[in-house]
mmCIF file with all atom_site columns, C-alpha atoms and ligand atoms in Angstrom:
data_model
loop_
_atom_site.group_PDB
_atom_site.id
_atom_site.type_symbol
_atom_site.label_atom_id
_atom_site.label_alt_id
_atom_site.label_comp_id
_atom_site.label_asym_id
_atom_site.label_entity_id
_atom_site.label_seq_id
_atom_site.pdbx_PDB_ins_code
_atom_site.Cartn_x
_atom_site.Cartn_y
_atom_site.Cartn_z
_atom_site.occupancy
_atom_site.B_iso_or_equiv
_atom_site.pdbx_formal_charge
_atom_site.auth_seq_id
_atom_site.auth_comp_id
_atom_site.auth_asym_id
_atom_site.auth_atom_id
_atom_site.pdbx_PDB_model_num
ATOM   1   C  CA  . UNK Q 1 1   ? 80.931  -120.778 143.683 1.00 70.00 ? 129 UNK Q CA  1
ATOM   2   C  CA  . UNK Q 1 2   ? 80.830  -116.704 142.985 1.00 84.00 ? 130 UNK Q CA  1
ATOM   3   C  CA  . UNK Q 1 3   ? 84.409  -115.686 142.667 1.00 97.00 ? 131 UNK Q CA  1
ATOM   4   C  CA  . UNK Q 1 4   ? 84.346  -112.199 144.769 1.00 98.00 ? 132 UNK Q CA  1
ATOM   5   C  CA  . UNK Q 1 5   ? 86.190  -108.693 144.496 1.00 98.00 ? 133 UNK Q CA  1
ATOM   6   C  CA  . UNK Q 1 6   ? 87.577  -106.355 147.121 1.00 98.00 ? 134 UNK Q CA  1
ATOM   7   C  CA  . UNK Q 1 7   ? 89.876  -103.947 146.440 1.00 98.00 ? 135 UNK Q CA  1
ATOM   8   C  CA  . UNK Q 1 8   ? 92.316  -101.948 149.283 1.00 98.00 ? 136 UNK Q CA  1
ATOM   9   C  CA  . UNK Q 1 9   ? 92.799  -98.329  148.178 1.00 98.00 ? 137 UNK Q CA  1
ATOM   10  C  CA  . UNK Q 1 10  ? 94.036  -95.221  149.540 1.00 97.00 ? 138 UNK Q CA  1
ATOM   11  C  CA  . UNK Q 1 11  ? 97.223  -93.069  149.389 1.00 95.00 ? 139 UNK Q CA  1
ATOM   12  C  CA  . UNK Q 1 12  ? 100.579 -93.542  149.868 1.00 93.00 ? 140 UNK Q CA  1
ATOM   13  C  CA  . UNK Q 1 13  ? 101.592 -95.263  152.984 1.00 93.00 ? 141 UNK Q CA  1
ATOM   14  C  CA  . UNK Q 1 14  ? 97.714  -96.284  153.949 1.00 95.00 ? 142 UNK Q CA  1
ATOM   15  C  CA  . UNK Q 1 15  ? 98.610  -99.294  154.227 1.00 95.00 ? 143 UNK Q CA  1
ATOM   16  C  CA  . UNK Q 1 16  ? 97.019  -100.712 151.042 1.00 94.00 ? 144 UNK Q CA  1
ATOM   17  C  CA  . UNK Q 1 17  ? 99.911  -103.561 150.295 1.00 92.00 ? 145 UNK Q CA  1
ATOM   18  C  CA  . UNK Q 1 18  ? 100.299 -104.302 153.981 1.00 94.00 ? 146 UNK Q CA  1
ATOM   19  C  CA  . UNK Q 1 19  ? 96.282  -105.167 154.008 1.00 96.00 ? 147 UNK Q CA  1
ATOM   20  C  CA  . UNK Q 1 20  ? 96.550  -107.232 150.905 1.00 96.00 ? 148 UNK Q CA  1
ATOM   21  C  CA  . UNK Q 1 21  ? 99.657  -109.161 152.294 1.00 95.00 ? 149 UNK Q CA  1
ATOM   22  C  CA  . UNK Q 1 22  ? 97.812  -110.198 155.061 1.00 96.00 ? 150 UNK Q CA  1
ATOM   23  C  CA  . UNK Q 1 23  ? 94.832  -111.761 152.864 1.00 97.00 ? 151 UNK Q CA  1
ATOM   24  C  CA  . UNK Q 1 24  ? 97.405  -113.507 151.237 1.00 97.00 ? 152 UNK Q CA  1
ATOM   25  C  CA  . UNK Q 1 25  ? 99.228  -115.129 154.311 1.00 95.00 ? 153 UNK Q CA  1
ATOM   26  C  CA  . UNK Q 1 26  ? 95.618  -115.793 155.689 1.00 96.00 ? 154 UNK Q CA  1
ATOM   27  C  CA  . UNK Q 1 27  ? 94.740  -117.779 152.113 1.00 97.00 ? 155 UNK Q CA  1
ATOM   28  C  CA  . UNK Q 1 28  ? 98.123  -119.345 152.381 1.00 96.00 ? 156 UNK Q CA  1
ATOM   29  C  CA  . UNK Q 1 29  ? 97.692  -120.626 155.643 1.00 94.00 ? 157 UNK Q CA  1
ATOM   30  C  CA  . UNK Q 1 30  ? 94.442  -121.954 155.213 1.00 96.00 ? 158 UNK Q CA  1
ATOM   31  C  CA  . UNK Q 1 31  ? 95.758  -123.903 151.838 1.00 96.00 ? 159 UNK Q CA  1
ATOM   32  C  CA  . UNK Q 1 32  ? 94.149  -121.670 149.235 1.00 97.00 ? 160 UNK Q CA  1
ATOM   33  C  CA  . UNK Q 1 33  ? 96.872  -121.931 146.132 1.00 97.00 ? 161 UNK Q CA  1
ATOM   34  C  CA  . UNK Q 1 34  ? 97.375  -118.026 146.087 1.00 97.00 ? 162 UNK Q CA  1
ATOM   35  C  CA  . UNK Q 1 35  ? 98.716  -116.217 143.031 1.00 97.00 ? 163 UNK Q CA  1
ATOM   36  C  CA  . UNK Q 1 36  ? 100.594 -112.938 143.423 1.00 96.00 ? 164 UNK Q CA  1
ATOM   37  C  CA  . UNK Q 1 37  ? 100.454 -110.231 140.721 1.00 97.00 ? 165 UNK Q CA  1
ATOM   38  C  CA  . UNK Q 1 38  ? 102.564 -107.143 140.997 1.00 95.00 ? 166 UNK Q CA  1
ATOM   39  C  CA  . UNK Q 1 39  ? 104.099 -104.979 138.114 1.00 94.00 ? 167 UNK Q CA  1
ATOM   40  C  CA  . UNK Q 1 40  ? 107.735 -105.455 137.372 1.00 92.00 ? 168 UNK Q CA  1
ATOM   41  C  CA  . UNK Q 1 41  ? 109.346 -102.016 137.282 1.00 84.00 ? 169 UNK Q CA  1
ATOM   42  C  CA  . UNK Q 1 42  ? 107.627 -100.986 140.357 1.00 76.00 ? 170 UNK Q CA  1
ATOM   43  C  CA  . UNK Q 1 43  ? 109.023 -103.752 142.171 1.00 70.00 ? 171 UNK Q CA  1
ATOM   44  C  CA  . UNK Q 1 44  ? 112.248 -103.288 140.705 1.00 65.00 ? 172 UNK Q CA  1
ATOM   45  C  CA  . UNK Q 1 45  ? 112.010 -99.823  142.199 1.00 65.00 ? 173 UNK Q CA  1
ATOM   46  C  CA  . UNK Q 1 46  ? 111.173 -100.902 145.566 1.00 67.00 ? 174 UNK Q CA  1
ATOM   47  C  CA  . UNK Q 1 47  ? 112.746 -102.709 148.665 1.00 62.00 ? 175 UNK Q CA  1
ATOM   48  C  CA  . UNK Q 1 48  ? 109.491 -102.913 149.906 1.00 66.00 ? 176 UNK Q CA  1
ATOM   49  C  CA  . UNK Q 1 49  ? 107.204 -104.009 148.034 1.00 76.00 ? 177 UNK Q CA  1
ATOM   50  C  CA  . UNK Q 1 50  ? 104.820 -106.726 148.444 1.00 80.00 ? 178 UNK Q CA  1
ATOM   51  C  CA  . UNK Q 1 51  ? 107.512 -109.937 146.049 1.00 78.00 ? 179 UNK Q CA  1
ATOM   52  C  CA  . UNK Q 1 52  ? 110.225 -108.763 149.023 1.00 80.00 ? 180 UNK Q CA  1
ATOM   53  C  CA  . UNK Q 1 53  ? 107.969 -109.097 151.821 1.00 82.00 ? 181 UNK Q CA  1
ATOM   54  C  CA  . UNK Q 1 54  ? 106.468 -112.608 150.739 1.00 84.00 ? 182 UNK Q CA  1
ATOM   55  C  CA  . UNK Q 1 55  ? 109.702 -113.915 149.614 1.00 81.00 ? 183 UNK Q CA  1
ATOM   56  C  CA  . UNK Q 1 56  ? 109.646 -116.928 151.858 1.00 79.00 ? 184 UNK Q CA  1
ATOM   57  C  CA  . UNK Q 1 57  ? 108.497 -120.057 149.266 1.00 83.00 ? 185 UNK Q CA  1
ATOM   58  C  CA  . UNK Q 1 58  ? 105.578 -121.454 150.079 1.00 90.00 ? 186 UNK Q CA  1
ATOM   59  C  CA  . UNK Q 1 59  ? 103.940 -124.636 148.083 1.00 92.00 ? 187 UNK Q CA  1
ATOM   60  C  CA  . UNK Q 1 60  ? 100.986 -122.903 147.906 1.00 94.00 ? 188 UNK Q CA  1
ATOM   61  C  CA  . UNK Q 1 61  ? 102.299 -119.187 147.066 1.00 96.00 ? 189 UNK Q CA  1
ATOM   62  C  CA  . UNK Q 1 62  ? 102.767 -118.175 143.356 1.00 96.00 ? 190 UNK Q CA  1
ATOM   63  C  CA  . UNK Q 1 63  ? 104.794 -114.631 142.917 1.00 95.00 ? 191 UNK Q CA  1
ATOM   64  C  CA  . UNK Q 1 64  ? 104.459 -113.703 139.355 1.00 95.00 ? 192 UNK Q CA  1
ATOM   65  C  CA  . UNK Q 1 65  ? 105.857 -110.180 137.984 1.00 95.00 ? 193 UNK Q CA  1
ATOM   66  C  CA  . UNK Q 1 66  ? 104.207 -108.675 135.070 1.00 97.00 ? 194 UNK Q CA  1
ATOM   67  C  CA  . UNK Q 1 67  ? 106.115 -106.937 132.548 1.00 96.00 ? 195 UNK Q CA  1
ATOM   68  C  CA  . UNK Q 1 68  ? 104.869 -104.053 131.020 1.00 96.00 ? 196 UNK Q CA  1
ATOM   69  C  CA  . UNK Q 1 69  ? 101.570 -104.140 133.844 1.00 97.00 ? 197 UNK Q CA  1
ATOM   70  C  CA  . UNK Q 1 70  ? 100.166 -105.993 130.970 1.00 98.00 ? 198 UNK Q CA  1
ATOM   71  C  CA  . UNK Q 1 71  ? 96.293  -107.259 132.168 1.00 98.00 ? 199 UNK Q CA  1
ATOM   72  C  CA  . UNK Q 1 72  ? 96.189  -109.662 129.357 1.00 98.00 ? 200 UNK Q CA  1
ATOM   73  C  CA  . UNK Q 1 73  ? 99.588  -111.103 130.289 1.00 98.00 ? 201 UNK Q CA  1
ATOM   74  C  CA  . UNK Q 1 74  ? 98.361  -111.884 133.750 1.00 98.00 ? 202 UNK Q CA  1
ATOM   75  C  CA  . UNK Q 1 75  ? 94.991  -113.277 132.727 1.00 98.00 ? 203 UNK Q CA  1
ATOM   76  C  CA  . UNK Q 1 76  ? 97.368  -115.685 130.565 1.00 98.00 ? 204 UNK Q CA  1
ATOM   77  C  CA  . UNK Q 1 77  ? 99.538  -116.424 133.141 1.00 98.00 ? 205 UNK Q CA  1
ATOM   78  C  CA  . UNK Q 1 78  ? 96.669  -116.826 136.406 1.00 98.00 ? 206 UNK Q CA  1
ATOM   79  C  CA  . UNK Q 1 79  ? 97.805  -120.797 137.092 1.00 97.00 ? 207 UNK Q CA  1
ATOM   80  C  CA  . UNK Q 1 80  ? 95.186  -123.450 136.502 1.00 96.00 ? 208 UNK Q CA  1
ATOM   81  C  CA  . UNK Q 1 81  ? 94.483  -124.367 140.500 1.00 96.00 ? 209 UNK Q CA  1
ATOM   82  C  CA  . UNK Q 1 82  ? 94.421  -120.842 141.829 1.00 97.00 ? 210 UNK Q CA  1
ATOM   83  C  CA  . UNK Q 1 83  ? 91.857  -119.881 144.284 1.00 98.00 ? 211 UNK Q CA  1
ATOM   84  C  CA  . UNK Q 1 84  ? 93.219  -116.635 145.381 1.00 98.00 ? 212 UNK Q CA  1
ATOM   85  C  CA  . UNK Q 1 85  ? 94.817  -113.961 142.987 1.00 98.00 ? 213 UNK Q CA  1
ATOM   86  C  CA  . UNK Q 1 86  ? 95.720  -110.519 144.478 1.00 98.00 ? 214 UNK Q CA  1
ATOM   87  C  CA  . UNK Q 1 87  ? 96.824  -107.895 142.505 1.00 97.00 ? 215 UNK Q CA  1
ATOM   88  C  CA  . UNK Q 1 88  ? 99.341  -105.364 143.874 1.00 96.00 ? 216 UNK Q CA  1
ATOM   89  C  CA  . UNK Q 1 89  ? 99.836  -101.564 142.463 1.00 95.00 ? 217 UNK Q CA  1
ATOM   90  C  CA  . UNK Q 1 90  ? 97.118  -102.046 140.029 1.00 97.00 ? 218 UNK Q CA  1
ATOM   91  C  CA  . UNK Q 1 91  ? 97.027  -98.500  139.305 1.00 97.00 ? 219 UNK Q CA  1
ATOM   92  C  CA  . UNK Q 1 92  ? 99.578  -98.987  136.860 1.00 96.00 ? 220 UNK Q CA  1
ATOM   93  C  CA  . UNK Q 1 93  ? 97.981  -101.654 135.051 1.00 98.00 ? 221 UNK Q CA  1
ATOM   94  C  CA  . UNK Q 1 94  ? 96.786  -101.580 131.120 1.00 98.00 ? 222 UNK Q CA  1
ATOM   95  C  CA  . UNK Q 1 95  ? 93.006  -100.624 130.894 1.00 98.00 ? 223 UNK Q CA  1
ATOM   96  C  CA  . UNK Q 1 96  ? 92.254  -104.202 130.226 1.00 98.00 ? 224 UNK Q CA  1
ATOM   97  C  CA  . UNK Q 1 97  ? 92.268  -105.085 133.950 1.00 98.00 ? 225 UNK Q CA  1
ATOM   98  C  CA  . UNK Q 1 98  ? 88.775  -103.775 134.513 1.00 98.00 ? 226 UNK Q CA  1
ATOM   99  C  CA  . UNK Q 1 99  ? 87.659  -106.675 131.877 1.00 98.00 ? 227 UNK Q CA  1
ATOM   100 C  CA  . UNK Q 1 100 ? 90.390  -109.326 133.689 1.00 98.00 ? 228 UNK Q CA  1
ATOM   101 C  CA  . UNK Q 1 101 ? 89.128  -108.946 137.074 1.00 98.00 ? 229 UNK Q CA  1
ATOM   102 C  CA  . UNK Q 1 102 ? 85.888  -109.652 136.080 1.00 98.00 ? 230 UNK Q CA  1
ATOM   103 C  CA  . UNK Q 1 103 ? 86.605  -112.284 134.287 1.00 98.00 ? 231 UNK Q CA  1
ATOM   104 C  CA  . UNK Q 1 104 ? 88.904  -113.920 137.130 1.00 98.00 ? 232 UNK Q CA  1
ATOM   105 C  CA  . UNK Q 1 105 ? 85.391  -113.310 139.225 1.00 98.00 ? 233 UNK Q CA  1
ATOM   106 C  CA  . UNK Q 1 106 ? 83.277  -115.260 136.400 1.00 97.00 ? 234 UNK Q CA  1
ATOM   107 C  CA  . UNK Q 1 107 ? 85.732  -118.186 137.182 1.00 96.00 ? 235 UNK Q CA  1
ATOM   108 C  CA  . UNK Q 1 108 ? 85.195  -118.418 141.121 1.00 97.00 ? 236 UNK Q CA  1
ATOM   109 C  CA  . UNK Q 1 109 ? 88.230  -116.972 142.306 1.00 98.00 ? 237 UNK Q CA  1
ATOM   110 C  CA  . UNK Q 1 110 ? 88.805  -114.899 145.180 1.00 98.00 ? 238 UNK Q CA  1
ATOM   111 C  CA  . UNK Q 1 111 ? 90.287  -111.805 143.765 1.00 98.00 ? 239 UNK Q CA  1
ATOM   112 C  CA  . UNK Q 1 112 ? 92.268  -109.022 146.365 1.00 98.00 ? 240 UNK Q CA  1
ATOM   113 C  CA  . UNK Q 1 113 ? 93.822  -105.780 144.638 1.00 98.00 ? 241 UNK Q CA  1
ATOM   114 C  CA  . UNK Q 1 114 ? 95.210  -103.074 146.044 1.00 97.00 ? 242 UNK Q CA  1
ATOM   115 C  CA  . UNK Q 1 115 ? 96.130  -99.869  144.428 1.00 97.00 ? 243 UNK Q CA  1
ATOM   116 C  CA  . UNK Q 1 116 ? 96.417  -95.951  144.963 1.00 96.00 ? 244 UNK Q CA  1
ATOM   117 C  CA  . UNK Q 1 117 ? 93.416  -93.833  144.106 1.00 96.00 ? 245 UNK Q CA  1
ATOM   118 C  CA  . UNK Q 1 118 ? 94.408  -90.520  143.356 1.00 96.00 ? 246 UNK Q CA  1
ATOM   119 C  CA  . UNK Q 1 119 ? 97.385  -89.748  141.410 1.00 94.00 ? 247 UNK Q CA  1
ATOM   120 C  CA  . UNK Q 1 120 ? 99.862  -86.712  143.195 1.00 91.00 ? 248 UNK Q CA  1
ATOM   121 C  CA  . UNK Q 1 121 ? 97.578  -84.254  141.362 1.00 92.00 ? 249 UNK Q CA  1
ATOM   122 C  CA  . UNK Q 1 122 ? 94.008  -86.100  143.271 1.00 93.00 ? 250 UNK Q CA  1
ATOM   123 C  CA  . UNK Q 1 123 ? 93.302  -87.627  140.148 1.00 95.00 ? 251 UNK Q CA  1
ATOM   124 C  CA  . UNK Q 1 124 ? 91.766  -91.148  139.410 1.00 96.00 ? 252 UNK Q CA  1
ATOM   125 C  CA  . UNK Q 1 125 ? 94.566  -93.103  138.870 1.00 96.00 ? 253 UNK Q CA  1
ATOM   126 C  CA  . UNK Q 1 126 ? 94.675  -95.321  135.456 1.00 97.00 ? 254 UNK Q CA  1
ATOM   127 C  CA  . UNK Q 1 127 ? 91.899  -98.141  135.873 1.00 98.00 ? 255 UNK Q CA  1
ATOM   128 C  CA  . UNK Q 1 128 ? 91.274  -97.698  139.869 1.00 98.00 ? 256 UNK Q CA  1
ATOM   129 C  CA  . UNK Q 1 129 ? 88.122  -95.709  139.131 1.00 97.00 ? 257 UNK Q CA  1
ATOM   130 C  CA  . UNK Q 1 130 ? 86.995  -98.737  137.162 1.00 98.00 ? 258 UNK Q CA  1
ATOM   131 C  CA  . UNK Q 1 131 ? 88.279  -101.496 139.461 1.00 98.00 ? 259 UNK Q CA  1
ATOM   132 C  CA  . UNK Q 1 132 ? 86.335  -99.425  142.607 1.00 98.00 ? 260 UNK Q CA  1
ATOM   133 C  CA  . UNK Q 1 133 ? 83.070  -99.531  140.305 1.00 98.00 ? 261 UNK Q CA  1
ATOM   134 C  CA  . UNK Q 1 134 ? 83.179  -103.633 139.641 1.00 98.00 ? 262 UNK Q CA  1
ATOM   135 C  CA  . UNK Q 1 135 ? 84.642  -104.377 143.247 1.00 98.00 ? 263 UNK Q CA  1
ATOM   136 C  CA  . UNK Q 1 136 ? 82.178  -106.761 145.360 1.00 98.00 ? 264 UNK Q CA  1
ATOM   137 C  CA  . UNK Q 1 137 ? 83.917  -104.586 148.816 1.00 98.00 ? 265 UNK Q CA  1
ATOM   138 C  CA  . UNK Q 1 138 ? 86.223  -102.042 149.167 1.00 98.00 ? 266 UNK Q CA  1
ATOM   139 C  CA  . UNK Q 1 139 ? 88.126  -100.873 151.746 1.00 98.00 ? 267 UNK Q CA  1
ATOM   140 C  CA  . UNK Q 1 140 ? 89.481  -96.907  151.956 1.00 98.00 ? 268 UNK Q CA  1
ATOM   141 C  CA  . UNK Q 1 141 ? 92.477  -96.880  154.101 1.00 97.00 ? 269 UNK Q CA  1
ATOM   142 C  CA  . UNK Q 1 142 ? 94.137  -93.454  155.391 1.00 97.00 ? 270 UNK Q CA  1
ATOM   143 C  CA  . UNK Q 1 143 ? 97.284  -92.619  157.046 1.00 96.00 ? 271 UNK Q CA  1
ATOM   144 C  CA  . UNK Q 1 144 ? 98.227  -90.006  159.043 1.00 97.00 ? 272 UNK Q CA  1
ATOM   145 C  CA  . UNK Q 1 145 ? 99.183  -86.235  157.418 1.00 97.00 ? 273 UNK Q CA  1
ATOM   146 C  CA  . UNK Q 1 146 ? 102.999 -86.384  157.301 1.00 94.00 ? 274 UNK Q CA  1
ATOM   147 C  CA  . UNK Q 1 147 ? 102.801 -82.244  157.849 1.00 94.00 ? 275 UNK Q CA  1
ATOM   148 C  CA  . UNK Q 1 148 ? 100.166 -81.933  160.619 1.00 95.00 ? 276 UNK Q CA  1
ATOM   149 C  CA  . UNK Q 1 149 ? 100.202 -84.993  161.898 1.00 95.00 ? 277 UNK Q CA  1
ATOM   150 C  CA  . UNK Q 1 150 ? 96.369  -84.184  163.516 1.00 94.00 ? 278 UNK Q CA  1
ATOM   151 C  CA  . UNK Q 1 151 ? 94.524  -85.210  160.358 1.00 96.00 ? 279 UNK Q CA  1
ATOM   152 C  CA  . UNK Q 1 152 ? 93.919  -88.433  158.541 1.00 96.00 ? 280 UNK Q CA  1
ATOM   153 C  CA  . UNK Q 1 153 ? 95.944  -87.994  155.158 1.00 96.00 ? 281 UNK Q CA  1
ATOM   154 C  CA  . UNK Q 1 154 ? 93.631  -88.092  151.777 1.00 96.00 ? 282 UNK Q CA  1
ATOM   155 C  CA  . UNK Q 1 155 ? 96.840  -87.418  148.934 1.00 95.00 ? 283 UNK Q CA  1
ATOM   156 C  CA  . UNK Q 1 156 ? 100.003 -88.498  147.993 1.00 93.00 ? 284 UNK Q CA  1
ATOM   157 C  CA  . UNK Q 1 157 ? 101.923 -85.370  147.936 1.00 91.00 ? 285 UNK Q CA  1
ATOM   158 C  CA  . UNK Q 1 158 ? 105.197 -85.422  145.831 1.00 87.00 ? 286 UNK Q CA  1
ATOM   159 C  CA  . UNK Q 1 159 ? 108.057 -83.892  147.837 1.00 84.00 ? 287 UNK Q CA  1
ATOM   160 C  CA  . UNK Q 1 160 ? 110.372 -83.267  144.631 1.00 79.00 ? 288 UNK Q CA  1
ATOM   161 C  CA  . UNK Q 1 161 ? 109.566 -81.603  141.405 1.00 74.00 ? 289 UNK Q CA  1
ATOM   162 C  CA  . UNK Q 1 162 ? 108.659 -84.267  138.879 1.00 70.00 ? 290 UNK Q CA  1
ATOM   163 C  CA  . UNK Q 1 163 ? 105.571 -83.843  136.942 1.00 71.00 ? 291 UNK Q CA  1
ATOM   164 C  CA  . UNK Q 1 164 ? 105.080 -87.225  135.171 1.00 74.00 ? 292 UNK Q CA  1
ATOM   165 C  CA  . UNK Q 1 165 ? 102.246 -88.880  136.183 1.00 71.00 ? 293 UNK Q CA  1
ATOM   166 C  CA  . UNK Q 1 166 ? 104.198 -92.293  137.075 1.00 72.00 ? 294 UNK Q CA  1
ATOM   167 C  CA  . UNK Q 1 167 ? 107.307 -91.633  138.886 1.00 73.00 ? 295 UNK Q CA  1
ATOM   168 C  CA  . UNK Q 1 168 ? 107.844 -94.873  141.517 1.00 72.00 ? 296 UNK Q CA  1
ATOM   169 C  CA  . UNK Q 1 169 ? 110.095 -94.698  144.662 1.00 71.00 ? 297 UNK Q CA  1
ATOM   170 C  CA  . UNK Q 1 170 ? 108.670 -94.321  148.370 1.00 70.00 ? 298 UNK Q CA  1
ATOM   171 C  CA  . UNK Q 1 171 ? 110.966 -91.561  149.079 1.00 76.00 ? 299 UNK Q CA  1
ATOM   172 C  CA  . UNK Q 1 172 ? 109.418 -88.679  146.580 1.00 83.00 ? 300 UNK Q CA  1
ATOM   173 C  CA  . UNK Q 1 173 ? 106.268 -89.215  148.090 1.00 89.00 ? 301 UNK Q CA  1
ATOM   174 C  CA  . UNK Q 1 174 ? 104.113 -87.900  151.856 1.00 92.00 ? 302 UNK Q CA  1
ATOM   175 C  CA  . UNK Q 1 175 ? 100.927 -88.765  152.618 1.00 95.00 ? 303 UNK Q CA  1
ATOM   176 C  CA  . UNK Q 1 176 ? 98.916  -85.383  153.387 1.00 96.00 ? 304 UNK Q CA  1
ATOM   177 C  CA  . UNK Q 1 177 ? 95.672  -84.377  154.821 1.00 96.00 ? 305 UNK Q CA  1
ATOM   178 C  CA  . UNK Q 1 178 ? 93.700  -81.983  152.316 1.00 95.00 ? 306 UNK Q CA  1
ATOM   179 C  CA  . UNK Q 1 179 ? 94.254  -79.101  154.098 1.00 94.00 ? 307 UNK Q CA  1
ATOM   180 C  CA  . UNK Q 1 180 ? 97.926  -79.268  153.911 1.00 94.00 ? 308 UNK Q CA  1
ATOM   181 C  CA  . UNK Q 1 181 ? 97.921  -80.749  150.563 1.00 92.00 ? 309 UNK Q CA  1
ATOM   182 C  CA  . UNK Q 1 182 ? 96.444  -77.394  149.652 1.00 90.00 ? 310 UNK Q CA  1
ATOM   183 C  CA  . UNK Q 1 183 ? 98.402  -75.074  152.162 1.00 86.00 ? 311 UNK Q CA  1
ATOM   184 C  CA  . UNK Q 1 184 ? 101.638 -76.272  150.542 1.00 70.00 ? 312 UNK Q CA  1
ATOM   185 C  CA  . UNK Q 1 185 ? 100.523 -75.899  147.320 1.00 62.00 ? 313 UNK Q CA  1
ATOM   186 C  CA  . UNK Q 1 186 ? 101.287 -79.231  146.253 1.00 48.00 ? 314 UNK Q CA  1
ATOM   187 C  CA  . UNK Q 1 187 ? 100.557 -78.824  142.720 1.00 51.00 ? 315 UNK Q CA  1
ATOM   188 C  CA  . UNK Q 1 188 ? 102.859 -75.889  142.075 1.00 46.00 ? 316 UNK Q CA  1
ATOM   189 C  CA  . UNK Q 1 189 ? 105.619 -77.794  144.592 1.00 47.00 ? 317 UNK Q CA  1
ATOM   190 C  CA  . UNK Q 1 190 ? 105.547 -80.662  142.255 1.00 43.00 ? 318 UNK Q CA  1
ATOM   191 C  CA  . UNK Q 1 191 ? 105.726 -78.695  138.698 1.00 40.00 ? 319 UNK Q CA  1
HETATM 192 ZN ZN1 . LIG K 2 .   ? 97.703  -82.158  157.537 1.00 63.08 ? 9   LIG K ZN1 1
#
C-alpha cells in the first residue's frame, strides 16, 4: 500500500501539535504501532510539547527524541512494525528530512508532521518549504491575532528582542494577524 504525507502547518499557537496529537491517539486507538518523532532540545524547552502530552504508555505508542533534529538518525531509528510515524517541530530538522519523508512514504507508512512555516521574520522555516512541496495533504491552521483579536493570525511575532533564528520557549512568542505584525513593527521589536 502507498505510504501517504500530510503535513499540519501554521504559526505559533495554530494548533499544529494539537492536530497531529490527535492523528496519533486516533492511530493508537485503532492499533496502528505509531512512532513519535520530536527534537530533543525543543522538548527539553517545553512543558508542553507533544512527549508531555502523550506520556501515558501505550503498547502501541513509540516516543522517540532526536538529538541534534538529526533526519538520518530518525530514519535509523523508525522501528521495524511502524505504520504511523509523525513528526513534531520539523522545522528544526537537518535538510535531510525532505529525502526521509519520502522515503518513509516509499515504505507504506502513514507519515503526519507538523511544523511552523514562517520563521518570526515570515520566512520559510528550515525544510518546511520542502516538506509542503512533497506532502500528499496539507493542512494551514491559524489562530487568532493576540493584538486585535478580530483577525486570523498569519506570524509568529517575537515579544522580546532576540534575533537568532531558533530561539524555543512558548512565552517569547504571539501569534499576529499581518496587519499588526506590521503595525508593531515586529522586525525592528525583535532586533
Ligand atoms: Zn491583528
Amino acid at each position: 500500500m502507498a505510504g501517504y504525507i500530510t503535513v499540519f502547518t501554521g504559526e505559533m499557537f495554530s494548533g499544529k501539535s494539537e492536530a497531529l496529537e490527535a492523528q496519533v491517539r486516533t492511530a493508537v486507538n485503532r492499533g496502528a504501532v505509531t512512532q513519535v518523532f520530536y527534537p530533543e532540545q525543543a522538548a527539553r524547552a517545553s512543558q508542553r510539547d507533544i512527549a508531555h502530552r502523550l506520556r501515558e504508555p501505550h503498547p502501541n505508542l513509540k516516543l522517540t527524541p532526536v538529538p541534534q533534529a538529526d533526519a538520518e538518525w530518525l530514519l535509523r531509528h523508525v522501528v521495524p512494525d511502524a505504520d504511523v510515524v509523525a513528526i513534531d517541530e520539523a522545522q528544526f530538522f537537518t535538510p535531510a528530512i525532505v529525502s526521509v519523508l519520502q522515503q518513509l512514504r516509499m515504505r507504506g507508512l502513514v507519515i503526519y508532521v507538523a511544523g511552523l512555516d514562517q520563521d518570526y521574520r515570515g520566512n520559510p522555516f528550515g525544510p518546511m518549504g520542502q516538506i509542503l512541496c512533497i506532502a500528499n495533504q496539507i493542512h494551514k491552521l491559524h489562530a487568532r491575532c493576540a493584538r486585535c483579536g478580530a483577525s486570523e493570525a498569519l506570524f509568529s511575532q517575537r515579544v522580546v528582542a532576540l534575533s537568532d533564528q531558533i530561539v524555543i520557549g512558548d512565552t517569547i512568542y504571539q501569534p499576529v494577524c499581518e496587519d499588526c505584525y506590521h503595525l508593531a513593527g515586529a522586525v525592528s521589536l525583535a532586533d
